[in-house]
PDB file of C-alpha atoms in Angstrom:
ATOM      1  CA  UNK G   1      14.330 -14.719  36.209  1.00  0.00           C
ATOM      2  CA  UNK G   2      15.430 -11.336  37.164  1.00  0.00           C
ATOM      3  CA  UNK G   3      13.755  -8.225  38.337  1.00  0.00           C
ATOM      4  CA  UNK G   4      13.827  -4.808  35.908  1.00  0.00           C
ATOM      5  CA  UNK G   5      14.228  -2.637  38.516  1.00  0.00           C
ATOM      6  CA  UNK G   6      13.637   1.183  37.579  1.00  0.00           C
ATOM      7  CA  UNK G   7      15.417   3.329  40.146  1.00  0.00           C
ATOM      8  CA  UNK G   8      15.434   6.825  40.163  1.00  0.00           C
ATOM      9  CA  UNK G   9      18.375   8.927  41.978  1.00  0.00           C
ATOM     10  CA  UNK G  10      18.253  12.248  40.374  1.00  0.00           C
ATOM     11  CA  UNK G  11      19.030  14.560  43.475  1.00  0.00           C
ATOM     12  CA  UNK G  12      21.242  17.395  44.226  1.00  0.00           C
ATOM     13  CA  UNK G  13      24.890  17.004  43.481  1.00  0.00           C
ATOM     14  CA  UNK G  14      26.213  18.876  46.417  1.00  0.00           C
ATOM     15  CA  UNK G  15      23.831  17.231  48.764  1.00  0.00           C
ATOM     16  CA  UNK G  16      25.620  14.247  50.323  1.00  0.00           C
ATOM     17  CA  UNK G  17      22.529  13.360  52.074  1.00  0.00           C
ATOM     18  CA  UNK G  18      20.589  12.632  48.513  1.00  0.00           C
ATOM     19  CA  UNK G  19      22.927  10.217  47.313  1.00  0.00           C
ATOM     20  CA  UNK G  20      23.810   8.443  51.154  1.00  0.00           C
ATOM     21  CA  UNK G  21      20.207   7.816  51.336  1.00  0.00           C
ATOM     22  CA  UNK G  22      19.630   6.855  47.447  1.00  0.00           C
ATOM     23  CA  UNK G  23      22.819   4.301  48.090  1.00  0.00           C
ATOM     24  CA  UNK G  24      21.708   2.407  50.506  1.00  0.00           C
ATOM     25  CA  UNK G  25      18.113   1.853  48.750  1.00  0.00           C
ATOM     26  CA  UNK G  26      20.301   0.737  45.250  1.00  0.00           C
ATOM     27  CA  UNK G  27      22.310  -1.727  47.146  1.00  0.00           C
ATOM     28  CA  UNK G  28      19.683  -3.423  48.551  1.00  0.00           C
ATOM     29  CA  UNK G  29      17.710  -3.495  45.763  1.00  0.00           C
ATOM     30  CA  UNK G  30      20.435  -4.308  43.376  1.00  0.00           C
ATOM     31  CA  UNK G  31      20.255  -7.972  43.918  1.00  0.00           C
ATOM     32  CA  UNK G  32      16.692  -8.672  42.211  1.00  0.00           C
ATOM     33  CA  UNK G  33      17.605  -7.496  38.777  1.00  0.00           C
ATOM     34  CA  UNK G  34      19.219  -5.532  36.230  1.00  0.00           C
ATOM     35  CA  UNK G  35      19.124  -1.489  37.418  1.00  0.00           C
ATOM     36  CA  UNK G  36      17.504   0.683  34.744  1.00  0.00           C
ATOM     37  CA  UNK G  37      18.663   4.199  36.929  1.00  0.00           C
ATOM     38  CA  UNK G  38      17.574   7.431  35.866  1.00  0.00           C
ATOM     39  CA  UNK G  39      19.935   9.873  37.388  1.00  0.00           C
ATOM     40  CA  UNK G  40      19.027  13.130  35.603  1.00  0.00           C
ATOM     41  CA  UNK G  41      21.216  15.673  34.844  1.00  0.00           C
ATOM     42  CA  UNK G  42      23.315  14.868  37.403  1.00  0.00           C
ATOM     43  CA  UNK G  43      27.341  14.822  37.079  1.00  0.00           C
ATOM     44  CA  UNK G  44      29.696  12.071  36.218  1.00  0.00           C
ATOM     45  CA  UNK G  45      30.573  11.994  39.889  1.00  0.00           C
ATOM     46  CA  UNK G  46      27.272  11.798  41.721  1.00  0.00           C
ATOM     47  CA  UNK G  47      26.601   8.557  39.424  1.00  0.00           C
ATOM     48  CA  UNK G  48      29.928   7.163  39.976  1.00  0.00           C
ATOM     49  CA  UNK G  49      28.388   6.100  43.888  1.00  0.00           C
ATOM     50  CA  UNK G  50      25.774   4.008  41.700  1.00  0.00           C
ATOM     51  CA  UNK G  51      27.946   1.565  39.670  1.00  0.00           C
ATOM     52  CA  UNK G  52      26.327  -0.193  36.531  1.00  0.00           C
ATOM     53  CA  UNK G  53      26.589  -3.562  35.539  1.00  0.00           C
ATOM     54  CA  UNK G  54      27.069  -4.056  31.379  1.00  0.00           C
ATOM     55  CA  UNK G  55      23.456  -4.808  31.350  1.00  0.00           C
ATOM     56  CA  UNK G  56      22.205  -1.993  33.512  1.00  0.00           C
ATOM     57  CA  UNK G  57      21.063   1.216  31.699  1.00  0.00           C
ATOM     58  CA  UNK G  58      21.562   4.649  32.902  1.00  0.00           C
ATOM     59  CA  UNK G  59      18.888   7.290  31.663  1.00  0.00           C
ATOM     60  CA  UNK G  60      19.273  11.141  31.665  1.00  0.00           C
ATOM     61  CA  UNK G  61      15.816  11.683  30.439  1.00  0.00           C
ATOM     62  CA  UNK G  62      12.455  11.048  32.682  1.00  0.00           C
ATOM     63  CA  UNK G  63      10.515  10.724  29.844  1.00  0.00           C
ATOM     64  CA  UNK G  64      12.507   7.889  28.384  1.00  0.00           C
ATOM     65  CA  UNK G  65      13.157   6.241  31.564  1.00  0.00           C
ATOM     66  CA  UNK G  66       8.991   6.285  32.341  1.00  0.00           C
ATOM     67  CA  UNK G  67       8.756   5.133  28.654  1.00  0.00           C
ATOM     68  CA  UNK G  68      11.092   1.789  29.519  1.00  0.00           C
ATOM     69  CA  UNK G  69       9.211   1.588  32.595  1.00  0.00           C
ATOM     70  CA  UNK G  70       5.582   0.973  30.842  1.00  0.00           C
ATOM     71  CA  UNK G  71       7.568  -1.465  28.206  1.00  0.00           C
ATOM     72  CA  UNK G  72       5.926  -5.257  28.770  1.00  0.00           C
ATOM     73  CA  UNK G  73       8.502  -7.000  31.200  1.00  0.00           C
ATOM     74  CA  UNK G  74       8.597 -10.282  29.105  1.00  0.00           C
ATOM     75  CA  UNK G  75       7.724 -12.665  31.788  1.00  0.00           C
ATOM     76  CA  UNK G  76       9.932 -10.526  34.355  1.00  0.00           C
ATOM     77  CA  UNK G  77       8.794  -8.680  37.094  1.00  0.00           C
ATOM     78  CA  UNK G  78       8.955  -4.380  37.044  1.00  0.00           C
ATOM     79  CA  UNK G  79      10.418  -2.905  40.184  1.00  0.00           C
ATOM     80  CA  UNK G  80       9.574   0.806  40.107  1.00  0.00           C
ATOM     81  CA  UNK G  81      11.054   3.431  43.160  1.00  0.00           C
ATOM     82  CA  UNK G  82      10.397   6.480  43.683  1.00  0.00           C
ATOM     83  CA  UNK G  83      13.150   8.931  44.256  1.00  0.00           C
ATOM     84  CA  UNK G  84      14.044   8.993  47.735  1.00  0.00           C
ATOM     85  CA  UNK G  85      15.450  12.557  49.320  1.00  0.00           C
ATOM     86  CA  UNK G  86      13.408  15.746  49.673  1.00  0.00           C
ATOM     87  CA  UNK G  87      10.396  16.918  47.159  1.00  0.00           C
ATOM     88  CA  UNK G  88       9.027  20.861  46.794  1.00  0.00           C
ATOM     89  CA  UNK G  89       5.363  19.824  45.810  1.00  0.00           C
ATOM     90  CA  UNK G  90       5.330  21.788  43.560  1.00  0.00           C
ATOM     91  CA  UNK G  91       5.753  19.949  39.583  1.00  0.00           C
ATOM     92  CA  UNK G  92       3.604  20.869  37.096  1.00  0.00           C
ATOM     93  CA  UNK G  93       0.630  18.839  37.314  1.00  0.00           C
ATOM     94  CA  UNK G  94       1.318  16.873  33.772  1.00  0.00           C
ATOM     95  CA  UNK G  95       4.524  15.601  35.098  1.00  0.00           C
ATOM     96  CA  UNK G  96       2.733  14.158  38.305  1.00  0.00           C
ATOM     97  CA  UNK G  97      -0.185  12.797  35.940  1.00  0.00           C
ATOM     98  CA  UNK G  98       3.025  11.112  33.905  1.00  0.00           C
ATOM     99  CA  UNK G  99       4.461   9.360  37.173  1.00  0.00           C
ATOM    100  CA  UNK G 100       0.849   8.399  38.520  1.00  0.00           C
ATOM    101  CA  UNK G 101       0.174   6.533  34.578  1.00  0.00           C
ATOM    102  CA  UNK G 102       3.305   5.062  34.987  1.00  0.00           C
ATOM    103  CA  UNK G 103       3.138   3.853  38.144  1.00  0.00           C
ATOM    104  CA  UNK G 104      -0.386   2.728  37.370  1.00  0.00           C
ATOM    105  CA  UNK G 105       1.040   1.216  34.657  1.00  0.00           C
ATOM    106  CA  UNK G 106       4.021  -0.875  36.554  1.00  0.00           C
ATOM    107  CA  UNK G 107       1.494  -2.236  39.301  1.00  0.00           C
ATOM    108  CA  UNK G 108      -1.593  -3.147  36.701  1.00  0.00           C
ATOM    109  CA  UNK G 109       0.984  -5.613  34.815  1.00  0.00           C
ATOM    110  CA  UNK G 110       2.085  -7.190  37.952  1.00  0.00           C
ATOM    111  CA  UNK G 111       4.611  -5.245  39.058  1.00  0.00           C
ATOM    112  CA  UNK G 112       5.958  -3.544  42.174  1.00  0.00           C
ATOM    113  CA  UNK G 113       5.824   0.429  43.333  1.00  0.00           C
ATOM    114  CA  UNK G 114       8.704   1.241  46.130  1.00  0.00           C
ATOM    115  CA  UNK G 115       8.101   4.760  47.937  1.00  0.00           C
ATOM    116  CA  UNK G 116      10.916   5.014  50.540  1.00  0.00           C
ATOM    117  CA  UNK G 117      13.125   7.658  52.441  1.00  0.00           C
ATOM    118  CA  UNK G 118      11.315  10.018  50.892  1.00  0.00           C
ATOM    119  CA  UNK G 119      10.649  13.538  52.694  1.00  0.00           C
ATOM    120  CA  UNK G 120       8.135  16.352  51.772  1.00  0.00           C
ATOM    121  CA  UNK G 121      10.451  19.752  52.404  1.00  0.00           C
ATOM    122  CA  UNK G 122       6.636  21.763  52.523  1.00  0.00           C
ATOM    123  CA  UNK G 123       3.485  20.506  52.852  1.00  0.00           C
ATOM    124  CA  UNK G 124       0.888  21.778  50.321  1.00  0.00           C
ATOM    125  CA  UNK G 125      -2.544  21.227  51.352  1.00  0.00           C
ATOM    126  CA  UNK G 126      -3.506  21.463  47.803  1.00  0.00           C
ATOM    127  CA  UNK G 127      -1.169  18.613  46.840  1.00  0.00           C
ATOM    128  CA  UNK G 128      -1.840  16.252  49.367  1.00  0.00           C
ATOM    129  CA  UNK G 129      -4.684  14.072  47.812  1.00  0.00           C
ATOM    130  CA  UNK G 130      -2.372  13.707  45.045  1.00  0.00           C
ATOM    131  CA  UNK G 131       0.320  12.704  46.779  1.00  0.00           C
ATOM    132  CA  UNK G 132      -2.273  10.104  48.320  1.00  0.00           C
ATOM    133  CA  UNK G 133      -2.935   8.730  45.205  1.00  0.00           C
ATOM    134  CA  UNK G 134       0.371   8.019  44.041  1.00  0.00           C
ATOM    135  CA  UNK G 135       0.976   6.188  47.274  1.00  0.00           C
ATOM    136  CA  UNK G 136      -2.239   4.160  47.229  1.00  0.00           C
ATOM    137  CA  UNK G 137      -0.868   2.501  44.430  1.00  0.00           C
ATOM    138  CA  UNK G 138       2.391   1.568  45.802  1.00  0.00           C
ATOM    139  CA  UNK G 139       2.930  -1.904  47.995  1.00  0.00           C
ATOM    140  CA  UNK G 140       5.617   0.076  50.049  1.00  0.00           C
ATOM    141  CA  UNK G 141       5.903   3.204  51.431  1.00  0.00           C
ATOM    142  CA  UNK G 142       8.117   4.831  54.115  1.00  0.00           C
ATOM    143  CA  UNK G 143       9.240   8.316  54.948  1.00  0.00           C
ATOM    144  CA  UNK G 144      12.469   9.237  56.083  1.00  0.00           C
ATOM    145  CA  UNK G 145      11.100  11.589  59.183  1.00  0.00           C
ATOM    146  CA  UNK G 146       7.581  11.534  61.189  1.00  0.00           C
ATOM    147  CA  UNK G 147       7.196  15.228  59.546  1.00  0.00           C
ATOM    148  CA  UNK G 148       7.018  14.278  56.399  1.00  0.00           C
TER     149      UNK G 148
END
């Protein structure tokens, strides 16, 4: 059976580098599973480089696609990414505690937690045990340069 595999692309239109590197993660995961891709509020055209299957799903709220995300899979594994491209730590705190539950969520009923290509723009000593936390919990993690 099939993957659900929750992949998140929102990123900067007019940053080609956002959606090159969020490409080449969606191909290669788009083989294990129907895409459930929350893309944000970005534009027609930035989505059109992540084509959806009649199955897929896209979602333009977090809070929906997070909501999906927690659903029981049914017998089928949850794939959950993280977004890759380049993070200000700076979210409010409740949004970070609503990715951590989810995640939390996805890997307590079996499922799997992908952090790659991701890069941290600044590096906020006051975020970084969160930002260990949410990675603790994921199976795979990779950054996309030694800075980050």
């Amino acid at each position: 059976m099939l993957a659900r595999v929750f992949f998140d692309v929102h990123g900067q239109d007019d940053n080609l580098g956002d959606s090159v590197l969020s490409r080449a993660f969606f191909e290669r995961l788009r083989p294990f599973g129907d895409i459930y891709l929350f893309g944000g509020a970005n534009s027609s055209g930035y989505l059109a480089s992540f084509p959806l299957r009649d199955r897929d799903q896209l979602f333009t709220s977090r809070e929906a696609w997070m909501a999906a995300c927690r659903r029981p899979a049914r017998g089928r594994t949850t794939v959950m990414t993280m977004n890759s491209g380049e993070s200000f730590m700076s979210m409010p705190r409740r949004s970070f505690g609503a990715r951590w539950m989810t995640t939390m969520a996805v890997r307590l009923g079996g499922g799997v937690a992908i952090h790659c290509g991701h890069g941290l723009r600044e590096q906020v000593a006051t975020w970084r045990p969160a930002m260990n936390l949410m990675l603790s919990i994921c199976q795979v993690v990779s950054w996309r340069d030694p800075v980050s």
